[in-house]
Short mmCIF file of C-alpha atoms in Angstrom, two decimals:
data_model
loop_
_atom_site.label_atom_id
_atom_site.label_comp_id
_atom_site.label_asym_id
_atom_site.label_seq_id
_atom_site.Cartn_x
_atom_site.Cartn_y
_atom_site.Cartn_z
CA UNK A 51 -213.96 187.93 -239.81
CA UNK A 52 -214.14 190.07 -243.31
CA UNK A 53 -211.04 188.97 -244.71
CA UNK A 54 -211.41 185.46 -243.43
CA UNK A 55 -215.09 185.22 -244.83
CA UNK A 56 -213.41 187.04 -248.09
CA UNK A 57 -210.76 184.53 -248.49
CA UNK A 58 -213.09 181.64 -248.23
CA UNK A 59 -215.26 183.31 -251.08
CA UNK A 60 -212.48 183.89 -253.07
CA UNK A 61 -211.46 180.23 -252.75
CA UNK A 62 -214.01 178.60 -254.10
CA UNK A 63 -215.18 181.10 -256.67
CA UNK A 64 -211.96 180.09 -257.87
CA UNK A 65 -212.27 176.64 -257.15
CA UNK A 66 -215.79 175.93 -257.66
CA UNK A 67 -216.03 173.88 -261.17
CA UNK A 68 -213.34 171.43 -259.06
CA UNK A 69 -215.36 171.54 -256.41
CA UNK A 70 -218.43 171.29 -258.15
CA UNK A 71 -217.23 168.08 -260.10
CA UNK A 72 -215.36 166.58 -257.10
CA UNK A 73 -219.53 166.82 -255.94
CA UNK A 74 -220.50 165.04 -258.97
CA UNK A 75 -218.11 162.05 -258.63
CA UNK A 76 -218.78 161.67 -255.43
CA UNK A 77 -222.54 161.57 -255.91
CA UNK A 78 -222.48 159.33 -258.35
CA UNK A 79 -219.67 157.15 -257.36
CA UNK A 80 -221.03 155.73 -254.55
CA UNK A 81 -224.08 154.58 -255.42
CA UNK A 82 -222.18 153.15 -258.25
CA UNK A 83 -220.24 151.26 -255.06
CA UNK A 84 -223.17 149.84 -253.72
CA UNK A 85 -224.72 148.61 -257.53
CA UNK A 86 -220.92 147.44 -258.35
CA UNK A 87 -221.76 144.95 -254.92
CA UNK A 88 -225.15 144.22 -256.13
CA UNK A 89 -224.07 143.22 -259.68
CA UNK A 90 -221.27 140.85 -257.62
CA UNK A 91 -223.42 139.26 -255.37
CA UNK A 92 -225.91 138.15 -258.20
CA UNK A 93 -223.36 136.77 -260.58
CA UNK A 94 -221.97 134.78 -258.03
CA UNK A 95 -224.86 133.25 -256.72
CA UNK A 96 -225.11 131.94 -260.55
CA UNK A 97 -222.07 130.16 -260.63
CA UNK A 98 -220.12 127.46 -258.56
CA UNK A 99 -218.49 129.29 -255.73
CA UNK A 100 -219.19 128.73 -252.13
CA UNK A 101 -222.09 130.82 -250.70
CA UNK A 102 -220.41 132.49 -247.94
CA UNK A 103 -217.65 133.86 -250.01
CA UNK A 104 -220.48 135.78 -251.91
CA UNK A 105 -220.68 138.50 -249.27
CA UNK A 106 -217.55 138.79 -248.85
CA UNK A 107 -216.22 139.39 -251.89
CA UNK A 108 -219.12 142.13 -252.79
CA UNK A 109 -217.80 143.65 -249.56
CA UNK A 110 -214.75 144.03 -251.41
CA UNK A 111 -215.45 144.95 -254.27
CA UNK A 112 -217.74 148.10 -253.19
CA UNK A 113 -214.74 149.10 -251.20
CA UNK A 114 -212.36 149.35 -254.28
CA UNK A 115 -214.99 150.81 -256.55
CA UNK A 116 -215.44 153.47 -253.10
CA UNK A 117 -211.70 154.02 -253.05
CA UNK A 118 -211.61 154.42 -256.52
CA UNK A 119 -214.13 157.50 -256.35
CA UNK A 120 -212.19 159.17 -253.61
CA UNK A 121 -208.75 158.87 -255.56
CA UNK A 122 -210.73 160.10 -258.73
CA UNK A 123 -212.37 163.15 -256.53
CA UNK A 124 -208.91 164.26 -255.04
CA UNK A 125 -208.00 164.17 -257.97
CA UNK A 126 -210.76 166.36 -259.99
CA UNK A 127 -209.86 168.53 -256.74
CA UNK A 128 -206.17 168.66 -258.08
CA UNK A 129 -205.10 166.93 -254.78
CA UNK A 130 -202.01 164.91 -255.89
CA UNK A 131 -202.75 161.16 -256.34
CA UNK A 132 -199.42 160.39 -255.31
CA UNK A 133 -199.31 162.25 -252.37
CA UNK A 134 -203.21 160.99 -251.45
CA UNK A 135 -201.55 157.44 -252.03
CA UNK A 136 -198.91 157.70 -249.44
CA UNK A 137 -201.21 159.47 -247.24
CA UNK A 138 -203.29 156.12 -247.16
CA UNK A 139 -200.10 154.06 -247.52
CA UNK A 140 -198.90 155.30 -243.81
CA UNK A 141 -202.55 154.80 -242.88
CA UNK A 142 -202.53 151.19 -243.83
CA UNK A 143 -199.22 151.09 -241.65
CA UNK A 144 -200.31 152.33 -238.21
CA UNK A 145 -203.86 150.40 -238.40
CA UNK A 146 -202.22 147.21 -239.44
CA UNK A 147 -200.06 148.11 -236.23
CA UNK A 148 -202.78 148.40 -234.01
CA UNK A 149 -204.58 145.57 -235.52
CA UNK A 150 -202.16 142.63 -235.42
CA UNK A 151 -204.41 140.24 -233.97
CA UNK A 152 -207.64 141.38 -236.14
CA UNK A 153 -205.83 141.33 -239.35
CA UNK A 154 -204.51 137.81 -238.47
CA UNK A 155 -208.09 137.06 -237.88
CA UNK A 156 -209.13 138.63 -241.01
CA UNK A 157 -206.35 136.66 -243.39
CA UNK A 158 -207.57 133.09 -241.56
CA UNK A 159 -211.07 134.13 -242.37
CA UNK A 160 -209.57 134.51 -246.16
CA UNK A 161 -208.11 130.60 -246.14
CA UNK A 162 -211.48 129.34 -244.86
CA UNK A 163 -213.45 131.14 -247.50
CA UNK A 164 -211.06 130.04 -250.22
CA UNK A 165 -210.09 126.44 -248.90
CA UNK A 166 -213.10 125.16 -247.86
CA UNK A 167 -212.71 123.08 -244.89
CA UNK A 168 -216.45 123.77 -243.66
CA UNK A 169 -219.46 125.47 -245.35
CA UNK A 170 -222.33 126.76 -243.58
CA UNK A 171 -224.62 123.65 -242.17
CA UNK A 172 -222.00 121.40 -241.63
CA UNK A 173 -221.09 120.07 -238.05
CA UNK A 174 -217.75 120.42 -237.16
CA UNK A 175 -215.44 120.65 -233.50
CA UNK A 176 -213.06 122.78 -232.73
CA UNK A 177 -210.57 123.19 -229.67
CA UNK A 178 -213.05 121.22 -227.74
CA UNK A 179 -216.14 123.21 -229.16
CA UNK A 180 -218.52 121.46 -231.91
CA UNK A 181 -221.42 122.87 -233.22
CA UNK A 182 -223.47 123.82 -236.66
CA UNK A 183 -221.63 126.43 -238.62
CA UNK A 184 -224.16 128.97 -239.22
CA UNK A 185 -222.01 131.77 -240.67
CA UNK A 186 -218.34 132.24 -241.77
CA UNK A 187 -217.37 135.72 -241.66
CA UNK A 188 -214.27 137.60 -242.73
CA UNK A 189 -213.37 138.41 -238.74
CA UNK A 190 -214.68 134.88 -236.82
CA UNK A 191 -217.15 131.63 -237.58
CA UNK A 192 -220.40 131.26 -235.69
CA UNK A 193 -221.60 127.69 -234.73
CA UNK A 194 -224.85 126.66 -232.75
CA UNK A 195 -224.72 123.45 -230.66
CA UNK A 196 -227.25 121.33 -230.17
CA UNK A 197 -228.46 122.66 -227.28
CA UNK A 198 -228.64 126.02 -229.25
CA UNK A 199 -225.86 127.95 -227.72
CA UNK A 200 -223.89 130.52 -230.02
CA UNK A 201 -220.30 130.22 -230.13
CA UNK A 202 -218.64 132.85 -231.72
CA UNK A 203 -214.97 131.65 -232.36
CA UNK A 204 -212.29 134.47 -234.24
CA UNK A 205 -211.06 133.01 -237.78
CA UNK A 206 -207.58 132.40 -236.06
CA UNK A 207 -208.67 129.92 -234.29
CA UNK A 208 -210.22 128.05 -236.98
CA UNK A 209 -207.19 127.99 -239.00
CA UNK A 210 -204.50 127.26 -236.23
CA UNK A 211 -206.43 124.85 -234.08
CA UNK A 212 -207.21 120.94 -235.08
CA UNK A 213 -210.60 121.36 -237.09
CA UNK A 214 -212.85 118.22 -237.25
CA UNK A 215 -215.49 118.16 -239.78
CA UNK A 216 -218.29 115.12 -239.08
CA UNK A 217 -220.52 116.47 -242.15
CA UNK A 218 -217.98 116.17 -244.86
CA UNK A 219 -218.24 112.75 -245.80
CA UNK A 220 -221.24 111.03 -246.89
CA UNK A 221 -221.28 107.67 -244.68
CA UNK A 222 -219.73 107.62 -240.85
CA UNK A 223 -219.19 104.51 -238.63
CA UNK A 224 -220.65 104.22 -235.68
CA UNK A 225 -218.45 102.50 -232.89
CA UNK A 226 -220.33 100.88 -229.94
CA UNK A 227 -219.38 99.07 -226.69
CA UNK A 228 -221.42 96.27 -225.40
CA UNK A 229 -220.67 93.92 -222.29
CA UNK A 230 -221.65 90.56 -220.77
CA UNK A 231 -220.97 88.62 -218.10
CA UNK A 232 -217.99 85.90 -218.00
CA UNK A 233 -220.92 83.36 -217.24
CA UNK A 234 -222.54 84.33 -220.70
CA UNK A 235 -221.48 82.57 -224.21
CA UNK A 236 -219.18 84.21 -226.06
CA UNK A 237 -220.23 82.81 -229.35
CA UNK A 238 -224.03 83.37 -228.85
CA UNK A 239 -223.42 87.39 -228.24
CA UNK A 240 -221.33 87.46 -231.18
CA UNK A 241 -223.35 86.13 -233.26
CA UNK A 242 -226.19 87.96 -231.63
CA UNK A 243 -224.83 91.28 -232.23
CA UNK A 244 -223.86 90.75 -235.72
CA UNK A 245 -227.52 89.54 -236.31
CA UNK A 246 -228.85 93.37 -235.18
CA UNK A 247 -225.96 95.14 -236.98
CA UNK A 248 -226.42 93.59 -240.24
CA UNK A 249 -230.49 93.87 -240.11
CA UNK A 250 -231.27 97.17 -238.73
CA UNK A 251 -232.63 99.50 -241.19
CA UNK A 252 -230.51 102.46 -241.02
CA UNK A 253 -227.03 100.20 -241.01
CA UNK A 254 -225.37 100.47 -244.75
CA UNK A 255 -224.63 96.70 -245.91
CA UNK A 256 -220.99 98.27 -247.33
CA UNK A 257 -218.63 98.28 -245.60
CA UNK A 258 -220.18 95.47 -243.58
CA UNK A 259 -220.43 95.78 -240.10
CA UNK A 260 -217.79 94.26 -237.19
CA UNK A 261 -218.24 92.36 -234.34
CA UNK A 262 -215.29 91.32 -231.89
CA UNK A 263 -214.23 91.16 -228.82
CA UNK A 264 -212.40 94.46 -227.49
CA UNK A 265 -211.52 93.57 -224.19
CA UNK A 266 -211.95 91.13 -221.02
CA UNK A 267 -212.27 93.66 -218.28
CA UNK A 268 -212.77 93.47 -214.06
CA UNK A 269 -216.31 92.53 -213.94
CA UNK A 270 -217.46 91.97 -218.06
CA UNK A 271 -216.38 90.59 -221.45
CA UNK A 272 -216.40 94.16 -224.01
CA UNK A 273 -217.60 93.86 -227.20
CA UNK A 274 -216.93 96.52 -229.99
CA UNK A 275 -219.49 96.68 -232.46
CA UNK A 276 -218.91 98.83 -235.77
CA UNK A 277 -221.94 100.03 -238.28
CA UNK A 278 -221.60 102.16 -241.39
CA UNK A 279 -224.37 104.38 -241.86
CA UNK A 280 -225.19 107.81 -243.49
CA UNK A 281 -224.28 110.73 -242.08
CA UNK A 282 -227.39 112.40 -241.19
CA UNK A 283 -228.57 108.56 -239.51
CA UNK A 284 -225.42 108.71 -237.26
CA UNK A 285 -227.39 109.76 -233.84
CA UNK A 286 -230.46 108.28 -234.69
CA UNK A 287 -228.37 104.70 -235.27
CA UNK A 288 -226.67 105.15 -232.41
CA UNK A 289 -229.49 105.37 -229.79
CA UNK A 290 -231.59 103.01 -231.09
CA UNK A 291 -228.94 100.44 -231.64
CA UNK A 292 -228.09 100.07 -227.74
CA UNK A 293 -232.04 99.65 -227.03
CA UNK A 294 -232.28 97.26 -229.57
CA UNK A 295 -229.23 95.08 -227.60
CA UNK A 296 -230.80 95.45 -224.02
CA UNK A 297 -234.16 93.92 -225.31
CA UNK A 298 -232.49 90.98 -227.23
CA UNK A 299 -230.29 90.18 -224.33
CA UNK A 300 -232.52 90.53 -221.96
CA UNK A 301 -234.93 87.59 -224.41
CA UNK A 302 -231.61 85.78 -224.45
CA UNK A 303 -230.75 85.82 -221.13
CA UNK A 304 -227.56 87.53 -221.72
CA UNK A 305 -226.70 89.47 -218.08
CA UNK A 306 -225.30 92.84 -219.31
CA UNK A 307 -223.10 93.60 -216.01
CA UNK A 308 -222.30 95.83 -213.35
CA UNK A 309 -219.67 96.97 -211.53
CA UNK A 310 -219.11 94.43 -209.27
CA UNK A 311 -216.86 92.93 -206.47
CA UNK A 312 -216.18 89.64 -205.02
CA UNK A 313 -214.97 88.84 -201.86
CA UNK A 314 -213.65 85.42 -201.13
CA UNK A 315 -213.00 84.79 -197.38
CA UNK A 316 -210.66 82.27 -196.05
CA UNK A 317 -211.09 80.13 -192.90
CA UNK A 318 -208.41 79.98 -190.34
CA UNK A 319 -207.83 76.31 -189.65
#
């Protein structure tokens, strides 16, 4: 234990101003990281570019300011930078080996941040899923429905499943299906229903809405009625649109039908 505890004294006497600088860098380095992130994060939110890709990028940026330190420490140490590279370099390797499916996750989460096909607050779908994107992350994409559920959905599927944004366009059309009964006018529900698409408040007057007739089915005549409105009116058009129908109908006297079915009996002679 003497000549062990002697050795390690005799190191670092010998090594100390290394080890004492290595110390220094390190000290000071970091913190330096964290600043470097800071000093990111607040010039970006001063210009142009997309919120979420603040954090990430002042992610990255404190980690190549932290690698820097280490790779500046090794080498006040007198570590080898080459070696220390290639050290890291067969690091790299077996995690990106391990990782497969993270680091495919992690290089969708880069095309979303840097093509844009949501931003946080719009409403998109996704393999079946739709929802409020509340966060975009460099590993997956959080959404909230409307019945505030959190889906949590990895980057990769973002990125190699059909995306469907509703909330990047600034007017949607609303399509709606309305029936009467054979017995009812054609002519008078037409011109009905173009009456309440072209006068209720929340309809846009361009593109102007459409009324026709979509289809003559079993038991009804189907109308397809189509309203331009803005985005953020879409549900709020849509629900009060088919109450607005039933009461004019019903002061009409326009039968809005049922599933129905007639039997016709024949007499044996």
């Amino acid at each position: 234990m003497e000549e062990l505890w002697a050795r390690i004294v005799a190191f670092f006497s010998g090594s100390l101003p290394e080890i004492i600088g290595a110390i220094v860098v390190l000290a000071v380095g970091f913190p330096l990281a964290g600043k470097a992130a800071k000093w990111t994060r607040r010039a970006l939110s001063r210009s142009h570019v997309e919120p979420t890709v603040h954090g990430f990028l002042s992610s990255v940026v404190k980690v190549l300011v932290q690698i820097l330190v280490l790779l500046t420490a090794a080498g006040v140490l007198g570590i080898p930078i080459t070696s220390f590279l290639a050290l890291l370099g067969g690091a790299a390797v077996a995690i990106s080996l391990a990782l497969q499916n993270s680091l495919s996750n992690v290089a969708s989460g880069l095309l979303l941040l840097f093509n844009r096909p949501c931003k946080v607050g719009d409403y998109i779908e996704v393999d079946g899923v739709g929802g409020v994107v509340q966060s975009i992350q460099i590993m997956n994409t959080t959404l909230l429905t409307y019945d505030h559920r959190k889906v949590v959905l990895p980057n990769a599927t973002m990125t190699g499943k059909t995306l469907i944004n509703y909330s990047s366009e600034a007017f949607r059309r609303v399509d709606f299906t309305v029936s009467i009964s054979y017995q009812n006018d054609i002519e008078s529900a037409t011109t009905l229903l173009q009456h309440l698409a072209q006068t209720h408040p929340l309809a846009s007057a361009e593109p102007p809405a459409r009324v026709c007739v979509s289809a003559l089915s079993d038991s009804s005549v189907d109308f397809t009625v189509q309203i331009w409105c803005a985005n953020e009116h879409y549900w709020d058009l849509y629900y009060d649109f088919y109450a607005r129908v039933k009461q004019a109908f019903d002061a009409a006297g326009i039968e809005i039908p049922y599933a129905q079915l007639v039997v016709h009996t024949k007499k044996d002679a």
